[in-house]
Short mmCIF file of C-alpha atoms and ligand atoms in Angstrom, two decimals:
data_model
loop_
_atom_site.label_atom_id
_atom_site.label_comp_id
_atom_site.label_asym_id
_atom_site.label_seq_id
_atom_site.Cartn_x
_atom_site.Cartn_y
_atom_site.Cartn_z
CA MET A 210 113.71 -21.04 269.27
CA LYS A 211 112.44 -23.73 266.94
CA LYS A 212 108.81 -24.79 267.10
CA VAL A 213 107.09 -27.75 265.49
CA ILE A 214 103.31 -27.78 265.02
CA GLN A 215 102.62 -31.47 265.13
CA GLY A 216 99.83 -33.69 263.86
CA GLY A 217 97.51 -31.08 262.35
CA ILE A 218 95.89 -30.86 258.94
CA VAL A 219 97.55 -28.10 256.95
CA VAL A 220 95.16 -26.19 254.73
CA THR A 221 96.15 -23.70 252.04
CA ALA A 222 94.13 -22.19 249.20
CA ALA A 223 95.35 -25.09 247.05
CA ASP A 224 95.85 -28.14 249.28
CA THR A 225 94.74 -30.02 252.39
CA PHE A 226 97.18 -32.51 253.89
CA GLN A 227 98.37 -34.00 257.17
CA ALA A 228 101.80 -32.57 258.04
CA ASP A 229 104.01 -31.06 260.72
CA VAL A 230 105.19 -27.48 260.36
CA LEU A 231 108.65 -26.40 261.48
CA ILE A 232 109.06 -22.77 262.47
CA GLN A 233 112.48 -21.22 262.77
CA GLY A 234 112.54 -17.64 263.95
CA GLU A 235 109.86 -15.72 262.10
CA LYS A 236 109.49 -18.10 259.16
CA VAL A 237 108.11 -21.47 258.21
CA ALA A 238 111.23 -23.58 257.65
CA ALA A 239 109.80 -26.96 256.67
CA ILE A 240 106.52 -28.76 256.14
CA GLY A 241 106.44 -32.55 256.12
CA GLU A 242 105.55 -35.78 257.81
CA ARG A 243 107.06 -36.61 261.22
CA LEU A 244 109.51 -33.69 261.29
CA ASP A 245 112.46 -33.94 263.68
CA THR A 246 111.48 -32.23 266.95
CA SER A 247 114.87 -32.25 268.68
CA GLY A 248 115.54 -28.89 270.27
CA ALA A 249 112.10 -27.66 269.28
CA GLU A 250 109.03 -26.71 271.24
CA VAL A 251 106.24 -29.04 270.14
CA ILE A 252 102.75 -27.62 269.63
CA ASP A 253 100.11 -30.34 269.49
CA ALA A 254 97.58 -29.75 266.69
CA ALA A 255 96.03 -33.22 266.55
CA GLY A 256 92.46 -33.06 265.29
CA CYS A 257 92.89 -29.41 264.32
CA TYR A 258 93.34 -27.47 261.12
CA VAL A 259 96.55 -25.52 260.61
CA PHE A 260 95.47 -22.47 258.63
CA PRO A 261 97.43 -19.43 257.51
CA GLY A 262 96.63 -16.45 259.70
CA GLY A 263 93.70 -14.47 258.36
CA VAL A 264 94.40 -11.37 256.31
CA ASP A 265 91.64 -8.82 256.89
CA PRO A 266 91.79 -6.27 254.06
CA HIS A 267 89.29 -3.84 255.59
CA THR A 268 89.49 -2.33 259.07
CA HIS A 269 88.89 1.11 260.59
CA PHE A 270 90.71 1.46 263.89
CA ASP A 271 90.87 4.73 265.83
CA MET A 272 88.95 6.44 263.05
CA PRO A 273 87.01 9.69 263.48
CA PHE A 274 83.64 9.19 261.82
CA GLY A 275 80.03 10.28 262.31
CA GLY A 276 80.89 12.83 265.01
CA THR A 277 82.77 10.33 267.15
CA VAL A 278 85.76 7.96 267.02
CA THR A 279 85.63 4.19 266.58
CA ALA A 280 85.58 2.31 269.88
CA ASP A 281 88.50 0.04 268.96
CA ASN A 282 91.98 1.39 268.43
CA PHE A 283 95.00 -0.47 267.06
CA GLU A 284 95.63 -2.14 270.41
CA THR A 285 92.15 -3.42 271.26
CA GLY A 286 91.26 -3.99 267.61
CA THR A 287 94.30 -6.03 266.66
CA ARG A 288 94.13 -8.03 269.88
CA ALA A 289 90.52 -8.93 269.10
CA ALA A 290 91.55 -9.73 265.52
CA ALA A 291 94.20 -12.12 266.83
CA PHE A 292 91.72 -13.83 269.16
CA GLY A 293 89.62 -14.41 266.06
CA GLY A 294 92.43 -15.86 263.90
CA THR A 295 93.52 -12.79 261.96
CA THR A 296 97.23 -11.98 261.87
CA THR A 297 97.30 -9.15 259.32
CA VAL A 298 94.99 -6.18 258.92
CA ILE A 299 94.98 -3.42 256.33
CA ASP A 300 93.48 -0.26 257.76
CA PHE A 301 92.15 2.81 255.96
CA CYS A 302 94.16 5.98 256.38
CA LEU A 303 91.82 8.96 255.95
CA THR A 304 92.86 12.17 254.22
CA GLN A 305 91.59 15.71 254.33
CA LYS A 306 91.63 18.00 251.34
CA GLY A 307 94.65 20.31 251.34
CA ARG A 308 96.72 18.21 253.76
CA PRO A 309 99.98 16.70 252.46
CA LEU A 310 99.61 12.94 252.12
CA LYS A 311 102.83 12.31 254.04
CA GLU A 312 101.34 14.13 256.99
CA VAL A 313 98.12 12.09 257.06
CA ILE A 314 100.08 8.87 256.72
CA ALA A 315 102.28 9.94 259.63
CA THR A 316 99.12 10.44 261.71
CA TRP A 317 98.07 6.86 260.97
CA HIS A 318 101.52 5.53 261.85
CA GLU A 319 101.23 7.30 265.21
CA LYS A 320 97.89 5.59 265.85
CA ALA A 321 99.29 2.13 265.12
CA ALA A 322 102.95 2.08 266.18
CA GLY A 323 103.55 0.69 269.64
CA LYS A 324 99.94 -0.53 269.83
CA ALA A 325 99.29 -3.20 267.20
CA VAL A 326 99.81 -6.78 268.34
CA ILE A 327 99.82 -8.16 264.78
CA ASP A 328 101.20 -6.86 261.48
CA TYR A 329 99.35 -4.17 259.60
CA GLY A 330 99.34 -2.15 256.41
CA PHE A 331 97.46 0.93 255.25
CA HIS A 332 95.24 1.83 252.31
CA LEU A 333 95.11 5.55 251.56
CA MET A 334 91.91 7.49 250.89
CA VAL A 335 92.07 9.90 247.96
CA ALA A 336 89.84 12.97 248.36
CA GLU A 337 91.21 15.21 245.61
CA THR A 338 93.42 14.82 242.56
CA ASN A 339 95.22 18.12 242.02
CA ASP A 340 98.78 18.12 240.66
CA ARG A 341 100.30 18.05 244.14
CA VAL A 342 98.31 14.97 245.18
CA LEU A 343 98.98 13.15 241.90
CA GLU A 344 102.70 13.76 242.36
CA GLU A 345 102.66 12.75 246.05
CA LEU A 346 100.98 9.47 245.16
CA ARG A 347 104.22 8.23 243.58
CA GLU A 348 105.96 8.42 246.94
CA VAL A 349 102.95 6.85 248.67
CA VAL A 350 103.13 3.76 246.47
CA GLU A 351 106.87 3.48 245.88
CA GLU A 352 108.32 4.62 249.20
CA GLU A 353 105.57 4.32 251.81
CA GLY A 354 104.53 0.87 250.54
CA ILE A 355 100.88 1.84 250.34
CA SER A 356 99.75 0.28 247.08
CA SER A 357 95.98 0.66 247.36
CA LEU A 358 93.94 3.85 247.13
CA LYS A 359 90.37 4.33 248.33
CA VAL A 360 87.72 6.56 246.77
CA PHE A 361 84.32 7.06 248.39
CA MET A 362 81.36 7.45 246.03
CA ALA A 363 79.03 8.07 249.02
CA TYR A 364 78.90 10.04 252.31
CA LYS A 365 78.03 13.33 250.61
CA ASN A 366 79.71 16.40 252.11
CA VAL A 367 81.97 14.15 254.19
CA PHE A 368 84.12 11.72 252.18
CA GLN A 369 82.32 11.60 248.82
CA ALA A 370 84.46 12.25 245.74
CA ASP A 371 83.13 13.05 242.27
CA ASP A 372 83.61 10.95 239.13
CA GLU A 373 86.50 13.14 237.94
CA THR A 374 88.41 12.37 241.14
CA LEU A 375 87.72 8.66 240.77
CA PHE A 376 88.71 8.66 237.11
CA LYS A 377 91.97 10.55 237.69
CA THR A 378 92.80 8.25 240.61
CA LEU A 379 92.24 5.21 238.38
CA ILE A 380 94.56 6.63 235.70
CA ARG A 381 97.28 7.50 238.21
CA ALA A 382 96.90 4.11 239.91
CA LYS A 383 97.50 2.37 236.61
CA GLU A 384 100.75 4.33 236.15
CA LEU A 385 101.93 3.60 239.68
CA GLY A 386 100.75 0.01 240.11
CA ALA A 387 98.13 0.71 242.77
CA LEU A 388 94.76 -0.96 243.23
CA VAL A 389 91.82 1.46 243.48
CA GLN A 390 89.13 0.59 246.00
CA VAL A 391 85.68 2.09 245.92
CA HIS A 392 82.86 2.42 248.40
CA ALA A 393 80.25 2.08 245.68
CA GLU A 394 76.93 3.74 246.49
CA ASN A 395 75.32 6.70 244.73
CA GLY A 396 75.83 9.34 247.43
CA ASP A 397 73.73 12.03 245.72
CA VAL A 398 70.67 9.80 245.43
CA ILE A 399 71.08 8.63 249.03
CA ASP A 400 71.38 12.22 250.24
CA PHE A 401 68.12 13.11 248.48
CA LEU A 402 66.26 10.06 249.84
CA THR A 403 67.58 10.71 253.35
CA LYS A 404 66.39 14.32 253.40
CA GLU A 405 63.02 13.23 252.03
CA ALA A 406 62.59 10.52 254.71
CA LEU A 407 63.54 12.85 257.55
CA ALA A 408 61.18 15.57 256.26
CA LYS A 409 58.35 13.03 256.42
CA GLY A 410 59.24 12.24 260.04
CA ASN A 411 60.74 8.83 259.22
CA THR A 412 63.65 9.07 261.65
CA GLY A 413 64.22 5.52 262.98
CA PRO A 414 67.21 3.25 262.17
CA TYR A 415 65.26 1.16 259.65
CA TYR A 416 65.09 4.19 257.35
CA HIS A 417 68.87 4.14 257.06
CA ALA A 418 68.44 0.96 255.03
CA LEU A 419 65.37 2.11 253.13
CA THR A 420 67.12 5.27 251.93
CA ARG A 421 70.09 3.32 250.55
CA PRO A 422 68.46 0.97 248.00
CA ALA A 423 70.34 -1.89 246.38
CA GLU A 424 70.18 -0.26 242.96
CA ALA A 425 72.06 2.78 244.36
CA GLU A 426 74.88 0.32 245.07
CA GLY A 427 74.46 -1.46 241.73
CA GLU A 428 74.55 1.81 239.79
CA ALA A 429 77.69 3.09 241.56
CA THR A 430 79.40 -0.29 241.14
CA GLY A 431 78.64 -0.26 237.41
CA ARG A 432 79.83 3.35 237.09
CA ALA A 433 83.11 2.65 238.90
CA ILE A 434 83.65 -0.39 236.69
CA ALA A 435 82.99 1.65 233.54
CA LEU A 436 85.49 4.30 234.64
CA ALA A 437 88.09 1.63 235.49
CA ALA A 438 87.64 0.11 232.04
CA LEU A 439 87.95 3.54 230.38
CA ALA A 440 91.15 4.15 232.34
CA ASP A 441 92.34 0.60 231.61
CA SER A 442 93.02 0.37 235.33
CA GLN A 443 92.32 -1.98 238.24
CA LEU A 444 89.38 -1.79 240.63
CA TYR A 445 88.40 -3.46 243.91
CA VAL A 446 84.86 -2.93 245.16
CA VAL A 447 84.70 -3.05 248.97
CA HIS A 448 81.78 -4.39 251.01
CA VAL A 449 79.57 -5.74 248.21
CA THR A 450 76.12 -6.48 249.64
CA CYS A 451 73.68 -7.39 246.88
CA ALA A 452 72.86 -9.08 243.60
CA ALA A 453 72.71 -5.71 241.82
CA ALA A 454 76.43 -5.14 242.50
CA VAL A 455 77.51 -8.78 242.06
CA GLN A 456 75.93 -8.79 238.61
CA ARG A 457 77.98 -5.75 237.51
CA ILE A 458 81.21 -7.32 238.80
CA ALA A 459 80.40 -10.64 237.15
CA GLU A 460 79.79 -8.95 233.78
CA ALA A 461 83.06 -7.03 234.02
CA ARG A 462 85.05 -10.14 234.92
CA GLU A 463 83.48 -12.08 232.06
CA LYS A 464 84.88 -9.40 229.75
CA GLY A 465 88.30 -9.96 231.29
CA TRP A 466 88.39 -6.60 233.06
CA ASN A 467 90.60 -6.14 236.07
CA VAL A 468 87.81 -5.92 238.63
CA TYR A 469 87.60 -7.54 242.07
CA GLY A 470 85.08 -7.61 244.87
CA GLU A 471 84.92 -8.07 248.63
CA THR A 472 81.97 -8.91 250.81
CA CYS A 473 81.69 -9.04 254.60
CA PRO A 474 80.28 -11.51 257.16
CA GLN A 475 77.41 -9.18 258.07
CA TYR A 476 76.02 -9.31 254.52
CA LEU A 477 76.44 -13.09 254.33
CA VAL A 478 74.80 -13.80 257.67
CA LEU A 479 72.43 -10.95 258.62
CA ASP A 480 69.58 -9.37 256.66
CA ILE A 481 67.51 -6.19 256.74
CA SER A 482 64.85 -7.70 259.03
CA VAL A 483 67.10 -7.19 262.09
CA MET A 484 66.85 -3.43 261.56
CA ASP A 485 63.07 -3.49 261.76
CA GLN A 486 62.87 -3.83 265.54
CA PRO A 487 61.03 -1.77 268.13
CA GLY A 488 62.84 1.21 269.60
CA PHE A 489 66.39 1.99 268.63
CA GLU A 490 67.75 -1.60 268.53
CA GLY A 491 68.12 -1.43 264.73
CA ALA A 492 70.96 1.10 265.18
CA LYS A 493 73.28 -1.79 266.08
CA TYR A 494 72.97 -2.94 262.47
CA VAL A 495 73.53 0.36 260.69
CA TRP A 496 76.12 -0.26 258.01
CA SER A 497 76.65 1.47 254.68
CA PRO A 498 75.78 -0.10 252.35
CA PRO A 499 72.98 -1.51 254.50
CA LEU A 500 71.93 -5.08 255.19
CA ARG A 501 69.79 -6.40 252.33
CA GLU A 502 66.86 -8.72 251.80
CA LYS A 503 67.78 -12.27 252.78
CA TRP A 504 67.81 -13.74 249.27
CA ASN A 505 70.94 -11.70 248.48
CA GLN A 506 72.96 -13.83 250.91
CA GLU A 507 72.98 -16.90 248.68
CA VAL A 508 73.97 -14.71 245.72
CA LEU A 509 76.99 -13.50 247.73
CA TRP A 510 77.94 -17.03 248.83
CA SER A 511 77.76 -18.32 245.24
CA ALA A 512 79.82 -15.34 244.07
CA LEU A 513 82.51 -16.25 246.61
CA LYS A 514 82.38 -19.88 245.53
CA SER A 515 82.61 -19.11 241.83
CA GLY A 516 85.32 -16.46 242.25
CA ILE A 517 83.22 -13.46 241.17
CA LEU A 518 84.02 -12.08 244.63
CA GLN A 519 87.50 -12.81 245.94
CA THR A 520 87.69 -11.72 249.57
CA VAL A 521 85.82 -11.35 252.85
CA GLY A 522 86.78 -8.25 254.84
CA SER A 523 85.35 -7.37 258.23
CA ASP A 524 84.87 -3.63 257.58
CA MET A 525 85.61 -3.43 261.31
CA CYS A 526 84.24 -0.07 262.44
CA SER A 527 83.01 -0.42 265.99
CA PHE A 528 80.84 2.04 267.90
CA ASN A 529 79.24 1.42 271.28
CA TYR A 530 75.47 1.24 271.30
CA ARG A 531 75.39 3.41 274.43
CA GLY A 532 76.66 6.90 273.76
CA GLN A 533 77.81 6.37 270.17
CA LYS A 534 75.06 4.71 268.12
CA GLU A 535 72.73 6.76 270.34
CA LEU A 536 73.98 9.93 268.64
CA GLY A 537 71.35 9.07 266.03
CA LEU A 538 68.34 8.90 268.37
CA GLY A 539 65.65 10.84 266.56
CA ASP A 540 67.65 11.08 263.29
CA PHE A 541 68.95 7.90 261.62
CA SER A 542 71.39 9.92 259.48
CA LYS A 543 73.37 10.71 262.64
CA ILE A 544 73.89 7.06 263.67
CA PRO A 545 77.61 6.30 263.23
CA ASN A 546 77.87 3.74 260.41
CA GLY A 547 79.64 0.46 261.05
CA GLY A 548 79.96 -2.47 263.40
CA PRO A 549 82.34 -4.75 265.32
CA VAL A 550 83.23 -7.74 263.13
CA VAL A 551 87.02 -8.19 263.14
CA GLU A 552 86.98 -10.91 265.79
CA ASP A 553 84.26 -13.13 264.34
CA ARG A 554 85.05 -12.84 260.61
CA PHE A 555 87.20 -15.97 260.49
CA SER A 556 84.96 -18.36 262.44
CA LEU A 557 81.72 -17.04 260.91
CA ILE A 558 83.01 -17.75 257.42
CA TYR A 559 84.37 -21.15 258.43
CA SER A 560 81.10 -22.07 260.16
CA GLU A 561 78.56 -20.62 257.72
CA GLY A 562 80.74 -21.35 254.70
CA VAL A 563 82.67 -24.61 255.14
CA HIS A 564 80.64 -26.28 257.87
CA LYS A 565 77.36 -25.58 256.05
CA GLY A 566 78.81 -26.78 252.74
CA ARG A 567 78.69 -23.48 250.84
CA ILE A 568 82.45 -23.26 250.15
CA SER A 569 85.33 -25.73 250.40
CA LEU A 570 88.08 -25.62 253.03
CA ASN A 571 90.52 -24.34 250.39
CA GLN A 572 88.10 -21.69 249.21
CA PHE A 573 87.76 -20.61 252.84
CA VAL A 574 91.52 -20.07 253.11
CA ASP A 575 91.50 -18.25 249.79
CA VAL A 576 88.79 -15.73 250.76
CA ILE A 577 89.90 -15.28 254.37
CA ALA A 578 93.64 -14.89 253.74
CA THR A 579 95.29 -15.78 250.42
CA LYS A 580 93.46 -13.60 247.91
CA SER A 581 93.77 -10.50 250.07
CA ALA A 582 97.50 -11.13 250.43
CA LYS A 583 97.79 -11.50 246.65
CA LEU A 584 95.66 -8.49 245.70
CA PHE A 585 97.33 -6.21 248.24
CA GLY A 586 100.97 -7.07 247.58
CA LEU A 587 101.69 -9.28 250.59
CA PHE A 588 101.90 -12.75 249.05
CA PRO A 589 103.71 -15.10 249.73
CA GLN A 590 105.00 -13.39 252.88
CA LYS A 591 101.42 -13.50 254.20
CA GLY A 592 98.31 -15.49 253.34
CA THR A 593 99.65 -19.04 253.12
CA VAL A 594 101.48 -21.78 254.98
CA ALA A 595 104.61 -22.35 252.90
CA VAL A 596 108.35 -22.66 253.41
CA GLY A 597 109.77 -19.14 253.52
CA SER A 598 106.49 -17.47 254.42
CA ASP A 599 106.00 -15.66 257.71
CA ALA A 600 104.95 -18.12 260.38
CA ASP A 601 101.51 -16.54 260.81
CA ILE A 602 99.47 -19.57 261.73
CA VAL A 603 96.09 -20.40 263.23
CA ILE A 604 95.36 -23.71 264.94
CA TYR A 605 91.61 -24.18 264.62
CA ASP A 606 89.61 -26.90 266.33
CA PRO A 607 86.63 -27.74 264.09
CA ARG A 608 85.05 -30.02 266.70
CA VAL A 609 84.16 -27.27 269.15
CA ARG A 610 80.98 -25.21 269.09
CA ARG A 611 81.00 -21.65 270.39
CA THR A 612 78.32 -19.03 271.00
CA ILE A 613 79.16 -15.49 269.95
CA SER A 614 78.51 -12.91 272.64
CA ALA A 615 79.54 -9.44 273.74
CA GLU A 616 80.05 -11.01 277.19
CA THR A 617 82.99 -13.01 275.91
CA HIS A 618 84.32 -11.12 272.90
CA HIS A 619 87.47 -9.02 273.09
CA MET A 620 86.42 -6.02 271.03
CA ASN A 621 86.09 -2.79 272.99
CA VAL A 622 82.41 -2.43 272.36
CA ASP A 623 79.19 -3.07 274.29
CA TYR A 624 77.31 -5.29 271.84
CA ASN A 625 77.93 -7.93 269.21
CA PRO A 626 75.76 -7.92 266.06
CA PHE A 627 75.95 -11.73 265.95
CA GLU A 628 74.93 -12.14 269.62
CA GLY A 629 73.71 -15.67 270.38
CA MET A 630 74.83 -17.20 267.09
CA GLU A 631 76.46 -20.60 267.38
CA VAL A 632 79.54 -21.19 265.28
CA GLN A 633 81.33 -24.42 264.54
CA GLY A 634 85.00 -24.46 265.39
CA GLU A 635 87.20 -22.26 267.51
CA VAL A 636 90.56 -20.55 267.23
CA MET A 637 92.81 -22.21 269.79
CA THR A 638 96.29 -20.88 269.10
CA VAL A 639 97.66 -18.11 266.89
CA LEU A 640 101.24 -17.35 265.95
CA SER A 641 102.44 -14.16 264.37
CA ARG A 642 105.88 -14.34 262.74
CA GLY A 643 106.62 -17.41 264.86
CA ASP A 644 105.60 -15.92 268.21
CA PHE A 645 102.52 -16.96 270.15
CA VAL A 646 99.88 -14.25 270.26
CA ILE A 647 97.04 -16.49 271.41
CA ARG A 648 97.86 -19.71 273.20
CA ASP A 649 95.09 -22.10 274.20
CA LYS A 650 92.60 -19.24 273.82
CA ALA A 651 94.55 -16.84 276.06
CA PHE A 652 96.31 -13.68 274.92
CA VAL A 653 100.08 -14.02 275.32
CA GLY A 654 101.14 -11.48 272.69
CA ARG A 655 102.89 -8.17 273.13
CA VAL A 656 101.37 -4.76 272.60
CA GLY A 657 103.48 -3.07 269.93
CA ALA A 658 104.83 -6.31 268.44
CA GLY A 659 102.95 -5.70 265.18
CA ARG A 660 105.00 -4.29 262.32
CA PHE A 661 103.98 -1.99 259.51
CA LEU A 662 104.00 -3.85 256.19
CA LYS A 663 105.29 -2.04 253.13
CA ARG A 664 103.35 -3.69 250.34
CA SER A 665 104.38 -4.45 246.76
CA PRO A 666 102.64 -2.79 243.81
CA PHE A 667 99.51 -4.42 242.45
CA ALA A 668 100.01 -7.52 240.32
CA ARG A 669 97.10 -9.33 238.72
CA PRO A 670 96.65 -12.60 240.68
O1 URP B 119 79.12 1.36 257.59
C1 URP B 119 80.31 1.24 257.30
N1 URP B 119 80.64 0.49 256.30
N2 URP B 119 81.23 1.88 258.04
C2 URP B 119 82.61 1.95 257.81
C3 URP B 119 82.99 2.95 256.77
C4 URP B 119 82.85 2.39 255.39
O2 URP B 119 82.05 2.90 254.61
O3 URP B 119 83.55 1.44 255.06
ZN1 ZN B 120 82.53 1.98 252.91
ZN1 ZN B 121 84.94 0.33 255.64
#
């Protein structure tokens, strides 16, 4: 059936204009003034923005980590994402050394298929680079449609890879047209500082942050950039938190190197002071890299505005406070790292970014949807409102104010790190490939409707 979104303000990364949007089947069929509505269902968007659905380049659903498994799976996680205005997620498929890559990818397909309510893709973690893995990577990129590879420079004795692994991955990625992502922190230094803190009896959540200093992130970011330049390859630094890392990315980009960066709402909105609370409360804010001193926030916002950083991912990795975060009572190194952010990413960035005048409406669309679609081989199918693109659309009412709370969120987790924060604007209606997923703030989607997205090889945007 045809649908016409009528009377809204269409916003893309390039333009803002009043127009109707005609949807036919799964695609946007026309955009223009006073479109013919005969035979169409009319969706009133007067006073609202008509945004492309958010593309979240960084989620961890149903992921074993820190001795437990994330609280949100592909069903609860993608439903919460949709409530928050996100219509595409790219999730991290974990590998184990010695296991064929096809097998680990199949495991991730089993987690997602029949559960996701919106479309999804996978990044693939690389843990080793022997001849078998290097050969298998061709199939991963060319046949599986997984055109981004993740290397962890931290989490010693768990995920951490050495520089040789990163360097070989960068070289192979260049040959295959894949984008290499890094978790950039110096895992060896952090391991040493962690052991030292625990030996001194410093066991509370705040020490998680103190044992992961900003320069450990800056150093690893600079090292990854240097290796990417040596390999003449392409690099994307996930969850950038601080000036020390932004500076390295800025320098690389000034030289014309193929280097990109992502930050996350938690680093733009929260700071290290929330971890310094009595008792175990700080565990709710344990992320790696950790929250930083407040002054870093404006550095991150300006980096988004100036294009030094290109995307905002949620790094959705939810663990309940009760029973999961509590695994680290008495030893901060055992607190599962990560937090629930997928649902609030979109409105936090609109509210703190556009509403507070830090970025423009078009920059908002760029960092929340378009750039991720471009960097990860999904554009123009995803990430914009254009004729021929998938009709993944968010109708957002900027006049409404909303208070974030675990009482009302849809993530499967018992706290919200942004509890009590007021945000400007609210997601009213969301369409995924032309079908309603959220209608007037209610879920009307279908579990299993989300499709796996085979992504194109990396192309410099
Ligand atoms: O603390 C975090 N960031 N948890 C998720 C895993 C990762 O490092 O991205
Ligand atoms: Zn990470
Ligand atoms: Zn992550």
